[in-house]
Coordinates of C-alpha atoms in Angstrom, one line a residue:
Chain W
X1 CA -50.0 -42.6 -59.2
X2 CA -49.9 -40.7 -55.9
X3 CA -47.8 -42.6 -53.3
X4 CA -48.0 -41.9 -49.6
X5 CA -44.9 -42.8 -47.5
X6 CA -44.7 -42.5 -43.7
X7 CA -42.2 -43.2 -41.0
X8 CA -41.8 -42.2 -37.3
X9 CA -39.3 -39.5 -38.4
X10 CA -36.3 -39.2 -40.7
X11 CA -35.5 -42.8 -41.4
X12 CA -38.2 -43.3 -44.0
X13 CA -36.4 -40.8 -46.3
X14 CA -34.0 -43.7 -47.2
X15 CA -37.1 -45.4 -48.7
X16 CA -38.4 -42.2 -50.3
X17 CA -35.1 -41.4 -51.9
X18 CA -34.9 -44.9 -53.4
X19 CA -38.6 -44.6 -54.6
X20 CA -38.0 -41.2 -56.3
X21 CA -34.9 -42.6 -58.0
X22 CA -36.8 -45.7 -59.2
X23 CA -40.2 -44.2 -60.1
X24 CA -39.6 -40.5 -60.9
X25 CA -42.9 -40.3 -62.8
X26 CA -44.9 -40.7 -59.6
X27 CA -46.0 -38.1 -57.0
X28 CA -45.0 -38.7 -53.4
X29 CA -46.5 -37.5 -50.1
X30 CA -44.2 -38.1 -47.1
X31 CA -45.2 -37.9 -43.4
X32 CA -42.7 -38.1 -40.6
X33 CA -44.3 -38.4 -37.1
X34 CA -41.5 -36.3 -35.5
X35 CA -43.6 -35.1 -32.6
X36 CA -43.7 -38.7 -31.3
X37 CA -40.5 -40.3 -32.7
X38 CA -39.1 -42.8 -32.1
X39 CA -41.5 -45.8 -32.4
X40 CA -39.0 -48.5 -31.9
X41 CA -38.9 -48.2 -28.1
X42 CA -42.7 -48.0 -27.7
X43 CA -45.4 -50.6 -27.1
X44 CA -47.2 -52.5 -29.9
X45 CA -50.5 -50.8 -28.9
X46 CA -49.1 -47.3 -29.1
X47 CA -47.2 -48.0 -32.3
X48 CA -50.4 -49.3 -33.9
X49 CA -52.4 -46.2 -32.8
X50 CA -49.8 -43.8 -34.2
X51 CA -49.4 -45.8 -37.4
X52 CA -53.1 -45.8 -38.1
X53 CA -53.2 -42.1 -37.5
X54 CA -50.4 -41.5 -40.0
X55 CA -52.1 -43.7 -42.6
X56 CA -55.4 -41.8 -42.2
X57 CA -53.6 -38.5 -42.6
X58 CA -52.0 -39.6 -45.8
X59 CA -55.4 -40.8 -47.1
X60 CA -56.7 -37.2 -46.7
X61 CA -54.0 -36.2 -49.2
X62 CA -55.5 -38.4 -51.9
X63 CA -53.0 -41.2 -52.1
X64 CA -53.5 -44.2 -54.4
X65 CA -50.8 -46.4 -52.8
X66 CA -49.3 -46.5 -49.3
X67 CA -45.7 -47.4 -48.4
X68 CA -45.2 -48.0 -44.7
X69 CA -41.5 -46.9 -44.6
X70 CA -41.1 -47.8 -40.9
X71 CA -40.1 -51.3 -39.9
X72 CA -41.5 -50.9 -36.4
X73 CA -44.9 -49.9 -37.9
X74 CA -44.6 -52.7 -40.5
X75 CA -43.9 -55.2 -37.8
X76 CA -46.6 -54.2 -35.4
X77 CA -49.4 -52.5 -37.3
X78 CA -49.8 -53.8 -40.8
X79 CA -53.1 -55.5 -40.1
X80 CA -54.6 -52.4 -38.5
X81 CA -53.3 -50.2 -41.3
X82 CA -54.7 -52.5 -44.0
X83 CA -58.0 -52.6 -42.2
X84 CA -58.2 -48.7 -42.4
X85 CA -56.8 -48.0 -45.9
X86 CA -58.8 -48.8 -49.1
X87 CA -55.7 -48.5 -51.3
X88 CA -52.8 -51.1 -51.7
X89 CA -50.3 -51.1 -48.8
X90 CA -46.7 -52.3 -48.8
X91 CA -44.5 -52.5 -45.7
X92 CA -40.9 -53.3 -45.2
X93 CA -41.0 -56.9 -44.1
X94 CA -42.2 -59.0 -47.0
X95 CA -40.1 -57.2 -49.7
X96 CA -36.9 -57.9 -47.6
X97 CA -37.8 -61.5 -47.2
X98 CA -38.6 -61.8 -50.9
X99 CA -35.1 -60.4 -51.7
X100 CA -33.6 -62.9 -49.3
X101 CA -35.5 -65.8 -51.0
X102 CA -34.3 -64.5 -54.4
X103 CA -30.8 -64.7 -53.1
X104 CA -31.3 -68.4 -52.4
X105 CA -32.2 -68.0 -48.7
X106 CA -28.6 -67.7 -47.5
X107 CA -28.1 -68.8 -43.8
X108 CA -27.5 -68.2 -41.1
X109 CA -29.5 -64.9 -41.6
X110 CA -29.0 -62.1 -39.1
X111 CA -31.9 -59.6 -38.7
X112 CA -31.1 -56.2 -37.1
X113 CA -34.0 -54.0 -35.8
X114 CA -35.4 -51.9 -33.1
X115 CA -36.5 -53.6 -29.8
X116 CA -40.1 -53.4 -30.9
X117 CA -39.4 -54.9 -34.3
X118 CA -37.4 -57.8 -32.9
X119 CA -39.8 -58.5 -30.1
X120 CA -42.7 -58.6 -32.6
X121 CA -41.2 -61.6 -34.3
X122 CA -42.6 -60.3 -37.6
X123 CA -39.5 -61.0 -39.6
X124 CA -38.9 -64.3 -37.9
X125 CA -42.4 -65.5 -38.6
X126 CA -42.2 -64.3 -42.2
X127 CA -39.0 -66.2 -42.8
X128 CA -40.3 -69.4 -41.2
X129 CA -43.4 -69.3 -43.4
X130 CA -41.1 -69.2 -46.5
X131 CA -38.2 -71.4 -45.3
X132 CA -39.2 -73.3 -42.2
X133 CA -35.8 -75.0 -41.6
X134 CA -33.6 -71.9 -42.1
X135 CA -31.3 -70.7 -39.4
X136 CA -32.0 -67.2 -38.4
X137 CA -31.0 -64.8 -35.6
X138 CA -32.5 -61.5 -34.6
X139 CA -30.9 -58.7 -32.5
X140 CA -32.2 -55.4 -31.3
X141 CA -29.7 -52.4 -31.7
X142 CA -31.6 -49.6 -29.9
X143 CA -28.8 -47.1 -30.1
X144 CA -28.6 -47.2 -33.9
X145 CA -31.6 -44.9 -34.4
X146 CA -30.4 -42.2 -32.1
X147 CA -27.0 -42.3 -33.7
X148 CA -28.5 -41.8 -37.2
X149 CA -30.9 -39.1 -36.0
X150 CA -27.8 -37.3 -34.5
X151 CA -25.9 -37.7 -37.8
X152 CA -23.3 -39.9 -36.2
X153 CA -22.7 -42.4 -39.1
X154 CA -19.1 -43.5 -38.5
X155 CA -16.3 -43.3 -36.0
X156 CA -15.6 -44.9 -32.6
X157 CA -19.1 -44.6 -31.1
X158 CA -20.6 -46.4 -34.1
X159 CA -17.8 -49.0 -33.9
X160 CA -18.4 -49.6 -30.2
X161 CA -22.1 -49.8 -30.6
X162 CA -21.8 -52.4 -33.3
X163 CA -19.4 -54.3 -31.1
X164 CA -21.8 -54.1 -28.2
X165 CA -24.8 -55.5 -30.1
X166 CA -23.1 -57.6 -32.8
X167 CA -19.9 -59.2 -31.6
X168 CA -21.6 -62.4 -30.4
X169 CA -23.5 -62.6 -33.7
X170 CA -20.4 -62.1 -35.9
X171 CA -19.1 -65.3 -34.4
X172 CA -22.0 -67.1 -36.0
X173 CA -20.7 -66.0 -39.5
X174 CA -24.0 -64.8 -40.9
X175 CA -24.0 -65.1 -44.7
X176 CA -26.8 -62.4 -44.9
X177 CA -27.7 -59.5 -42.7
X178 CA -31.1 -57.9 -43.0
X179 CA -31.3 -54.2 -42.0
X180 CA -34.7 -54.3 -40.4
X181 CA -35.0 -50.6 -39.8
X182 CA -35.2 -47.7 -42.3
X183 CA -32.6 -45.8 -40.4
X184 CA -30.0 -48.5 -40.7
X185 CA -29.1 -48.1 -44.4
X186 CA -27.3 -44.9 -43.3
X187 CA -25.0 -47.2 -41.3
X188 CA -24.7 -49.7 -44.1
X189 CA -21.0 -49.0 -44.8
X190 CA -19.8 -49.6 -41.2
X191 CA -22.1 -52.6 -40.8
X192 CA -20.8 -54.2 -44.1
X193 CA -17.2 -53.5 -43.0
X194 CA -18.0 -55.1 -39.5
X195 CA -19.2 -58.4 -41.1
X196 CA -16.8 -58.5 -44.0
X197 CA -17.2 -58.9 -47.7
X198 CA -18.6 -62.5 -47.5
X199 CA -21.8 -61.2 -45.8
X200 CA -24.5 -59.9 -48.1
X201 CA -26.6 -56.9 -46.9
X202 CA -30.4 -56.7 -47.5
X203 CA -32.0 -53.3 -46.9
X204 CA -35.6 -52.1 -47.0
X205 CA -35.3 -49.3 -49.6
X206 CA -33.8 -51.6 -52.3
X207 CA -36.2 -54.4 -51.4
X208 CA -39.3 -52.1 -51.5
X209 CA -38.3 -50.7 -55.0
X210 CA -37.9 -54.3 -56.3
X211 CA -41.3 -55.2 -54.9
X212 CA -43.0 -52.1 -56.5
X213 CA -41.6 -52.9 -59.9
X214 CA -44.2 -55.6 -60.0
X215 CA -47.1 -53.2 -59.4
X216 CA -48.9 -51.9 -62.5
X217 CA -49.2 -48.3 -61.4
X218 CA -45.5 -48.0 -61.0
X219 CA -44.9 -48.8 -64.7
X220 CA -47.0 -45.9 -66.1
X221 CA -45.1 -43.7 -68.6
X222 CA -44.2 -40.1 -67.7
X223 CA -47.2 -37.9 -67.7
X224 CA -47.5 -34.3 -68.9
X225 CA -48.6 -32.9 -65.6
X226 CA -45.6 -32.5 -63.4
X227 CA -45.3 -34.9 -60.5
X228 CA -45.3 -33.4 -57.0
X229 CA -43.5 -34.2 -53.8
X230 CA -45.1 -33.1 -50.5
X231 CA -43.5 -33.3 -47.1
X232 CA -45.4 -33.2 -43.7
X233 CA -44.1 -33.6 -40.2
X234 CA -46.0 -33.5 -36.9
X235 CA -43.4 -31.4 -35.1
X236 CA -41.6 -28.2 -36.2
X237 CA -40.9 -28.4 -40.0
X238 CA -37.7 -26.2 -39.9
X239 CA -35.2 -28.8 -38.5
X240 CA -36.7 -31.6 -40.6
X241 CA -36.4 -29.4 -43.7
X242 CA -32.6 -28.9 -43.2
X243 CA -32.1 -32.6 -42.6
X244 CA -34.3 -33.6 -45.5
X245 CA -32.5 -31.3 -47.9
X246 CA -29.1 -32.7 -46.9
X247 CA -30.4 -36.2 -46.9
X248 CA -32.2 -36.1 -50.3
X249 CA -29.5 -33.9 -51.9
X250 CA -32.2 -31.4 -53.1
X251 CA -32.6 -27.7 -52.3
X252 CA -35.8 -26.0 -51.4
X253 CA -37.7 -29.0 -49.8
X254 CA -41.0 -27.5 -48.6
X255 CA -42.1 -29.1 -45.3
X256 CA -45.5 -28.5 -43.8
X257 CA -46.9 -29.2 -40.4
X258 CA -49.4 -32.1 -40.2
X259 CA -51.9 -31.0 -37.5
X260 CA -53.1 -34.3 -36.1
X261 CA -56.0 -33.5 -33.9
X262 CA -54.8 -36.1 -31.3
X263 CA -51.7 -34.0 -30.7
X264 CA -52.8 -31.7 -27.8
X265 CA -53.1 -28.0 -28.1
X266 CA -52.2 -25.8 -25.1
X267 CA -55.8 -24.6 -24.8
X268 CA -57.5 -28.0 -24.3
X269 CA -59.6 -28.3 -21.3
X270 CA -58.7 -30.3 -18.2
X271 CA -61.8 -32.6 -18.4
X272 CA -60.3 -34.6 -21.3
X273 CA -58.3 -36.7 -18.9
X274 CA -59.1 -39.9 -17.2
X275 CA -56.8 -42.6 -15.8
X276 CA -57.3 -46.3 -15.6
X277 CA -55.4 -48.6 -13.3
X278 CA -53.9 -51.5 -15.2
Chain T
X1 CA -48.6 -32.9 1.2
X2 CA -49.3 -34.7 -2.0
X3 CA -46.6 -34.0 -4.6
X4 CA -46.9 -34.5 -8.3
X5 CA -43.7 -35.2 -10.3
X6 CA -43.5 -35.6 -14.1
X7 CA -40.9 -36.3 -16.7
X8 CA -40.8 -37.3 -20.3
X9 CA -40.0 -40.8 -19.2
X10 CA -37.6 -42.5 -16.8
X11 CA -35.2 -39.7 -16.0
X12 CA -37.4 -38.0 -13.5
X13 CA -37.1 -41.0 -11.2
X14 CA -33.7 -39.6 -10.2
X15 CA -35.6 -36.6 -8.8
X16 CA -38.4 -38.8 -7.3
X17 CA -35.8 -41.0 -5.5
X18 CA -34.1 -38.0 -4.0
X19 CA -37.5 -36.5 -2.9
X20 CA -38.6 -39.8 -1.3
X21 CA -35.3 -40.0 0.6
X22 CA -35.6 -36.4 1.8
X23 CA -39.3 -36.1 2.5
X24 CA -40.6 -39.6 3.3
X25 CA -43.7 -38.3 5.0
X26 CA -45.1 -37.0 1.8
X27 CA -47.2 -38.7 -0.8
X28 CA -46.0 -38.7 -4.4
X29 CA -47.7 -39.2 -7.8
X30 CA -45.3 -39.7 -10.7
X31 CA -46.1 -39.4 -14.4
X32 CA -43.7 -40.5 -17.2
X33 CA -44.9 -39.6 -20.7
X34 CA -43.3 -42.7 -22.2
X35 CA -45.6 -42.7 -25.2
X36 CA -44.0 -39.5 -26.4
X37 CA -40.5 -39.6 -24.9
X38 CA -38.0 -38.1 -25.5
X39 CA -38.8 -34.4 -25.2
X40 CA -35.2 -33.1 -25.6
X41 CA -35.2 -33.4 -29.4
X42 CA -38.6 -31.9 -30.0
X43 CA -39.8 -28.3 -30.6
X44 CA -40.6 -25.8 -27.9
X45 CA -44.2 -25.7 -29.0
X46 CA -44.7 -29.5 -28.8
X47 CA -42.8 -29.7 -25.5
X48 CA -45.1 -27.1 -24.0
X49 CA -48.2 -28.9 -25.2
X50 CA -47.1 -32.2 -23.7
X51 CA -45.9 -30.6 -20.5
X52 CA -49.2 -28.8 -19.9
X53 CA -51.0 -32.1 -20.5
X54 CA -48.9 -33.9 -17.9
X55 CA -49.5 -31.1 -15.4
X56 CA -53.2 -31.3 -15.9
X57 CA -53.3 -35.0 -15.5
X58 CA -51.5 -34.8 -12.2
X59 CA -53.9 -32.1 -11.0
X60 CA -56.7 -34.6 -11.5
X61 CA -54.8 -36.8 -8.9
X62 CA -55.3 -34.1 -6.3
X63 CA -51.8 -32.9 -5.9
X64 CA -50.9 -29.9 -3.7
X65 CA -47.4 -29.3 -5.2
X66 CA -45.9 -29.9 -8.6
X67 CA -42.3 -30.8 -9.4
X68 CA -41.4 -30.5 -13.1
X69 CA -38.7 -33.2 -13.1
X70 CA -37.8 -32.7 -16.7
X71 CA -35.2 -30.0 -17.6
X72 CA -36.5 -29.7 -21.1
X73 CA -40.0 -29.0 -19.8
X74 CA -38.6 -26.7 -17.2
X75 CA -36.7 -24.8 -19.8
X76 CA -39.4 -24.4 -22.3
X77 CA -42.8 -24.6 -20.6
X78 CA -42.7 -23.2 -17.0
X79 CA -44.7 -20.2 -17.9
X80 CA -47.4 -22.3 -19.6
X81 CA -47.4 -24.8 -16.7
X82 CA -47.7 -22.1 -14.0
X83 CA -50.6 -20.5 -15.9
X84 CA -52.5 -23.8 -15.8
X85 CA -51.7 -25.0 -12.3
X86 CA -53.2 -23.5 -9.1
X87 CA -50.7 -25.1 -6.8
X88 CA -47.0 -24.2 -6.3
X89 CA -44.7 -25.4 -9.1
X90 CA -40.9 -26.0 -8.9
X91 CA -38.8 -26.9 -12.0
X92 CA -35.2 -27.9 -12.3
X93 CA -33.5 -24.6 -13.5
X94 CA -33.8 -22.2 -10.5
X95 CA -32.8 -24.7 -7.8
X96 CA -29.6 -25.6 -9.7
X97 CA -28.7 -22.0 -10.2
X98 CA -29.4 -21.3 -6.5
X99 CA -27.0 -24.1 -5.6
X100 CA -24.3 -22.7 -7.9
X101 CA -24.7 -19.3 -6.3
X102 CA -24.4 -20.9 -2.8
X103 CA -21.1 -22.4 -4.0
X104 CA -19.9 -18.9 -4.7
X105 CA -20.7 -18.9 -8.4
X106 CA -17.6 -20.8 -9.6
X107 CA -16.6 -20.1 -13.1
X108 CA -16.3 -21.0 -15.9
X109 CA -19.5 -22.9 -15.5
X110 CA -20.4 -25.6 -18.0
X111 CA -24.0 -26.5 -18.5
X112 CA -24.9 -29.9 -20.1
X113 CA -28.4 -30.5 -21.4
X114 CA -30.6 -31.8 -24.3
X115 CA -30.6 -29.8 -27.5
X116 CA -34.0 -28.2 -26.6
X117 CA -32.8 -27.2 -23.2
X118 CA -29.5 -25.6 -24.4
X119 CA -31.3 -23.8 -27.3
X120 CA -33.9 -22.5 -25.0
X121 CA -31.2 -20.5 -23.2
X122 CA -33.2 -20.9 -20.0
X123 CA -30.1 -21.8 -17.8
X124 CA -28.0 -19.2 -19.5
X125 CA -30.6 -16.4 -18.9
X126 CA -31.1 -17.5 -15.3
X127 CA -27.4 -17.3 -14.6
X128 CA -27.0 -14.0 -16.3
X129 CA -29.8 -12.6 -14.2
X130 CA -28.0 -13.7 -11.0
X131 CA -24.4 -13.1 -12.0
X132 CA -24.2 -11.0 -15.2
X133 CA -20.4 -11.1 -15.6
X134 CA -19.9 -14.8 -15.0
X135 CA -18.3 -17.0 -17.7
X136 CA -20.6 -19.8 -18.8
X137 CA -20.7 -22.4 -21.6
X138 CA -23.6 -24.7 -22.6
X139 CA -23.4 -27.8 -24.7
X140 CA -26.0 -30.2 -25.9
X141 CA -25.3 -33.9 -25.4
X142 CA -28.1 -35.6 -27.4
X143 CA -26.9 -39.2 -27.1
X144 CA -26.8 -39.1 -23.3
X145 CA -30.6 -39.7 -22.9
X146 CA -30.7 -42.7 -25.2
X147 CA -27.6 -44.1 -23.4
X148 CA -29.3 -43.8 -20.0
X149 CA -32.6 -45.1 -21.3
X150 CA -30.7 -48.2 -22.7
X151 CA -29.0 -48.7 -19.3
X152 CA -25.5 -48.0 -20.9
X153 CA -24.0 -46.0 -17.9
X154 CA -20.3 -46.7 -18.4
X155 CA -17.8 -48.2 -20.8
X156 CA -16.3 -47.2 -24.2
X157 CA -19.5 -45.9 -25.8
X158 CA -20.1 -43.5 -22.8
X159 CA -16.4 -42.5 -22.9
X160 CA -16.5 -41.8 -26.6
X161 CA -19.8 -39.9 -26.4
X162 CA -18.3 -37.7 -23.6
X163 CA -15.2 -37.1 -25.7
X164 CA -17.3 -36.2 -28.7
X165 CA -19.4 -33.6 -26.9
X166 CA -17.0 -32.4 -24.1
X167 CA -13.4 -32.6 -25.2
X168 CA -13.4 -29.0 -26.4
X169 CA -15.0 -27.8 -23.2
X170 CA -12.7 -29.7 -20.9
X171 CA -9.9 -27.5 -22.3
X172 CA -11.7 -24.6 -20.7
X173 CA -11.2 -26.1 -17.3
X174 CA -14.7 -25.6 -15.9
X175 CA -14.7 -25.4 -12.1
X176 CA -18.4 -26.4 -12.0
X177 CA -20.5 -28.6 -14.3
X178 CA -24.3 -28.4 -14.2
X179 CA -26.2 -31.6 -15.2
X180 CA -29.1 -29.9 -16.9
X181 CA -31.1 -33.1 -17.6
X182 CA -32.6 -35.4 -15.1
X183 CA -31.2 -38.4 -16.9
X184 CA -27.6 -37.2 -16.5
X185 CA -27.2 -38.0 -12.8
X186 CA -27.0 -41.6 -13.9
X187 CA -23.9 -40.7 -15.8
X188 CA -22.5 -38.6 -12.9
X189 CA -19.6 -41.0 -12.1
X190 CA -18.1 -41.0 -15.6
X191 CA -18.8 -37.3 -16.1
X192 CA -17.0 -36.5 -12.8
X193 CA -14.1 -38.7 -13.8
X194 CA -13.9 -37.0 -17.2
X195 CA -13.5 -33.6 -15.7
X196 CA -11.4 -34.6 -12.7
X197 CA -11.7 -33.9 -9.0
X198 CA -11.2 -30.1 -9.2
X199 CA -14.6 -29.8 -11.0
X200 CA -17.8 -29.6 -8.9
X201 CA -20.9 -31.3 -10.2
X202 CA -24.4 -29.8 -9.7
X203 CA -27.4 -32.0 -10.4
X204 CA -31.1 -31.4 -10.4
X205 CA -32.2 -34.0 -7.8
X206 CA -30.0 -32.6 -5.0
X207 CA -30.8 -29.0 -5.9
X208 CA -34.5 -29.6 -6.0
X209 CA -34.4 -31.2 -2.5
X210 CA -32.4 -28.3 -1.1
X211 CA -35.0 -25.9 -2.6
X212 CA -38.0 -27.8 -1.2
X213 CA -36.5 -27.7 2.3
X214 CA -37.5 -24.1 2.3
X215 CA -41.2 -24.9 1.6
X216 CA -43.4 -25.1 4.6
X217 CA -45.4 -28.2 3.5
X218 CA -42.2 -30.2 3.2
X219 CA -41.5 -29.8 7.0
X220 CA -44.7 -31.3 8.3
X221 CA -44.2 -34.1 10.8
X222 CA -45.0 -37.7 9.9
X223 CA -48.7 -38.3 9.8
X224 CA -50.7 -41.3 11.0
X225 CA -52.2 -42.0 7.6
X226 CA -49.6 -43.8 5.5
X227 CA -48.1 -41.9 2.6
X228 CA -48.8 -43.2 -0.8
X229 CA -46.8 -43.5 -4.0
X230 CA -48.5 -43.7 -7.4
X231 CA -46.9 -44.2 -10.7
X232 CA -48.5 -43.5 -14.1
X233 CA -47.1 -43.8 -17.6
X234 CA -48.6 -43.0 -21.0
X235 CA -47.3 -46.2 -22.7
X236 CA -47.2 -49.8 -21.5
X237 CA -46.6 -49.9 -17.7
X238 CA -44.8 -53.3 -17.7
X239 CA -41.4 -52.3 -19.0
X240 CA -41.5 -49.1 -16.9
X241 CA -42.3 -51.1 -13.8
X242 CA -39.2 -53.3 -14.2
X243 CA -37.0 -50.3 -14.8
X244 CA -38.5 -48.3 -12.0
X245 CA -38.1 -51.2 -9.5
X246 CA -34.5 -51.6 -10.5
X247 CA -33.9 -47.9 -10.4
X248 CA -35.7 -47.1 -7.1
X249 CA -34.4 -50.3 -5.4
X250 CA -38.0 -51.2 -4.4
X251 CA -40.0 -54.3 -5.1
X252 CA -43.7 -54.2 -6.2
X253 CA -43.8 -50.8 -7.8
X254 CA -47.4 -50.6 -9.1
X255 CA -47.6 -48.7 -12.4
X256 CA -50.8 -47.7 -14.1
X257 CA -51.6 -46.4 -17.6
X258 CA -52.5 -42.7 -17.8
X259 CA -55.0 -42.5 -20.6
X260 CA -54.5 -39.0 -22.0
X261 CA -57.4 -38.3 -24.3
X262 CA -55.0 -36.7 -26.8
X263 CA -53.3 -40.1 -27.4
X264 CA -55.2 -41.5 -30.4
X265 CA -57.2 -44.7 -30.1
X266 CA -57.4 -47.0 -33.1
X267 CA -61.1 -46.4 -33.5
X268 CA -61.0 -42.7 -34.0
X269 CA -62.6 -41.4 -37.2
X270 CA -60.8 -40.1 -40.1
X271 CA -62.4 -36.7 -40.1
X272 CA -60.3 -35.6 -37.1
X273 CA -57.4 -34.6 -39.4
X274 CA -56.5 -31.4 -41.0
X275 CA -53.2 -30.1 -42.3
X276 CA -51.9 -26.6 -42.4
X277 CA -49.0 -25.4 -44.6
X278 CA -46.5 -23.5 -42.7

C-alpha cells in the first residue's frame, strides 16, 4: 500500500507521524503546499483549487490511497478531490465524528478550527447527520496555526490566545473538544489544561488511524521490499526538512521540490494575465 | 499619473492610504495577492516569482509608476521587478533608509521585519552602503503579520509577542526603530510605547511619500478628469472589501478578482505536473 498524504504545510505531519506509527509496513508520500500556506484564511474556491492540485500531484507518485491531512481541505474540497481521484480518499472530518460517536456523543461538543473550516459548517453538518439533537459549538482560532508554524507551543502568548478565543466557550463546560485542524494537536497539552480533566479531546491523527484500521490494505503483513517515505513541498525544501526532522524525530529526512506548473516561474510571459471584475 | 501598488495582502493599504492622502490628484491601482499571502515566511525564489507576477498584472492596467508596498518583495525581488517593468519602481527599503539618514543616522538602529526580509539582509546592506560604521540590529517578528491580519492591534497578546521578540533588543536602547514591514504601522502605537519616547519610529508609508515628493509626476496639478482607484485581489474580494473599507475609512470600495493564470483552476488536466528532486 502506497499512501499519499497532503496538507497546506507542516500540520499534516501530525497525521503522518501517527500513520507511520500505526502502519509501519506501508509506504508514504507526503506533500506540503508550503508555497501557498496557510489554507485556513483563504476562500473555499481557492482552497478547492489548491487541494485538487495537491491530490493530482500525489496521483503522479503512484499512490493507492489518499489521506487529506488538512481539515480546511477536508471541509471545503472533499467532493472535488473525490471526483478527481480514482483511489479511496479519507479526510479528517468523518473519522473525528466517528470517534465522538464511539465515545457516546458527549455534549456539549466544542469544535475548534480555522476560519475557513468553521465557516464551511462541514463538522457541524456531519454531527447533525449523526446526532440531530446534540448540542455543539464551533469557534475559529486563527492565531493557532501561525503559533504552531512559529514553534510557539506554550507560554503566555498561547495562554492569552486561548483565553481570547475560548474563554466564552469554557463557560459552556464542553465535555468534548474536537481539534479540527491538524496543527492543533501540537497545542493539545495547553488546550487540555485550559479545559480541565473532565473534558475529552478528540484529534484528527488518532481518529484517522482508528478509521484506517478498518481498511483492508492497512492490515497487510510486512513485505520484503522496504517501505519508502517521500516528502515533497512546493516551496524551498531546506527549512521544511529541518522542521520535519525535529517534528518526526528522525534524521536525514529527504525533502524534494514539487514543481506544480501553476506556480509561476519568473520567465513566464506577460500575456498570461487577465482580470475580471466581480 | 496612474500609480500601481501591490502587496502580499492587506498590509500595503497602509502605504496606499498615505499615498492617497499625499497625492490625491493621482489614480491608484492596488493589487493584494491574498490567494498566496503571506510572503514573509516563504523562500526568496517563490517571493520573486509572485512579485514579478503582481508587477506584470499591474502593467496590464496601464500604470505609469509602480510602488512595491511589500517589504518582503522589496527586499527579495526588486532587481527582478525592475528588469520586468518599463516604468519607474519604488520599493520600501531605500525610502526608509533615506529618512533615517535625514534624521542624522541615529544609532543603534533596530530594524523589524518578516523572517524573509531580515534574512535577505536588504536593509542591513543598504544601511552599510550609506553609513558603514553605524550600529544596527535586525530582528524577525513573524507573529506580527498574523496579528495585524486578525485585527489584533493591542492587548496582552501583542504585548507578549513584543516581549518575546524585542525584550533583548530594548536593552540595547535603540534610538531609532525601522518598521520594515507594511503591516507594522498598524502596531506603531504599542511598539512606540514599548520602546519609550526617546526612540524614533521610521515607517514605510511616510518614507515612501517623502520619496515620491521628489518625483515630477507626483507634483502635477489636479486634473479635470476624475482620478480613479481600483482594487484587485487574487482571492475572494468580499472579505478584503470589508477590511479595506474599515481600513481606508471609505465606503463602497469596489474590489475585483485578479485572475492570474498561474493560479490553478479546478479543471486543469493532470499532465501539468512534474516533480524534481532537489
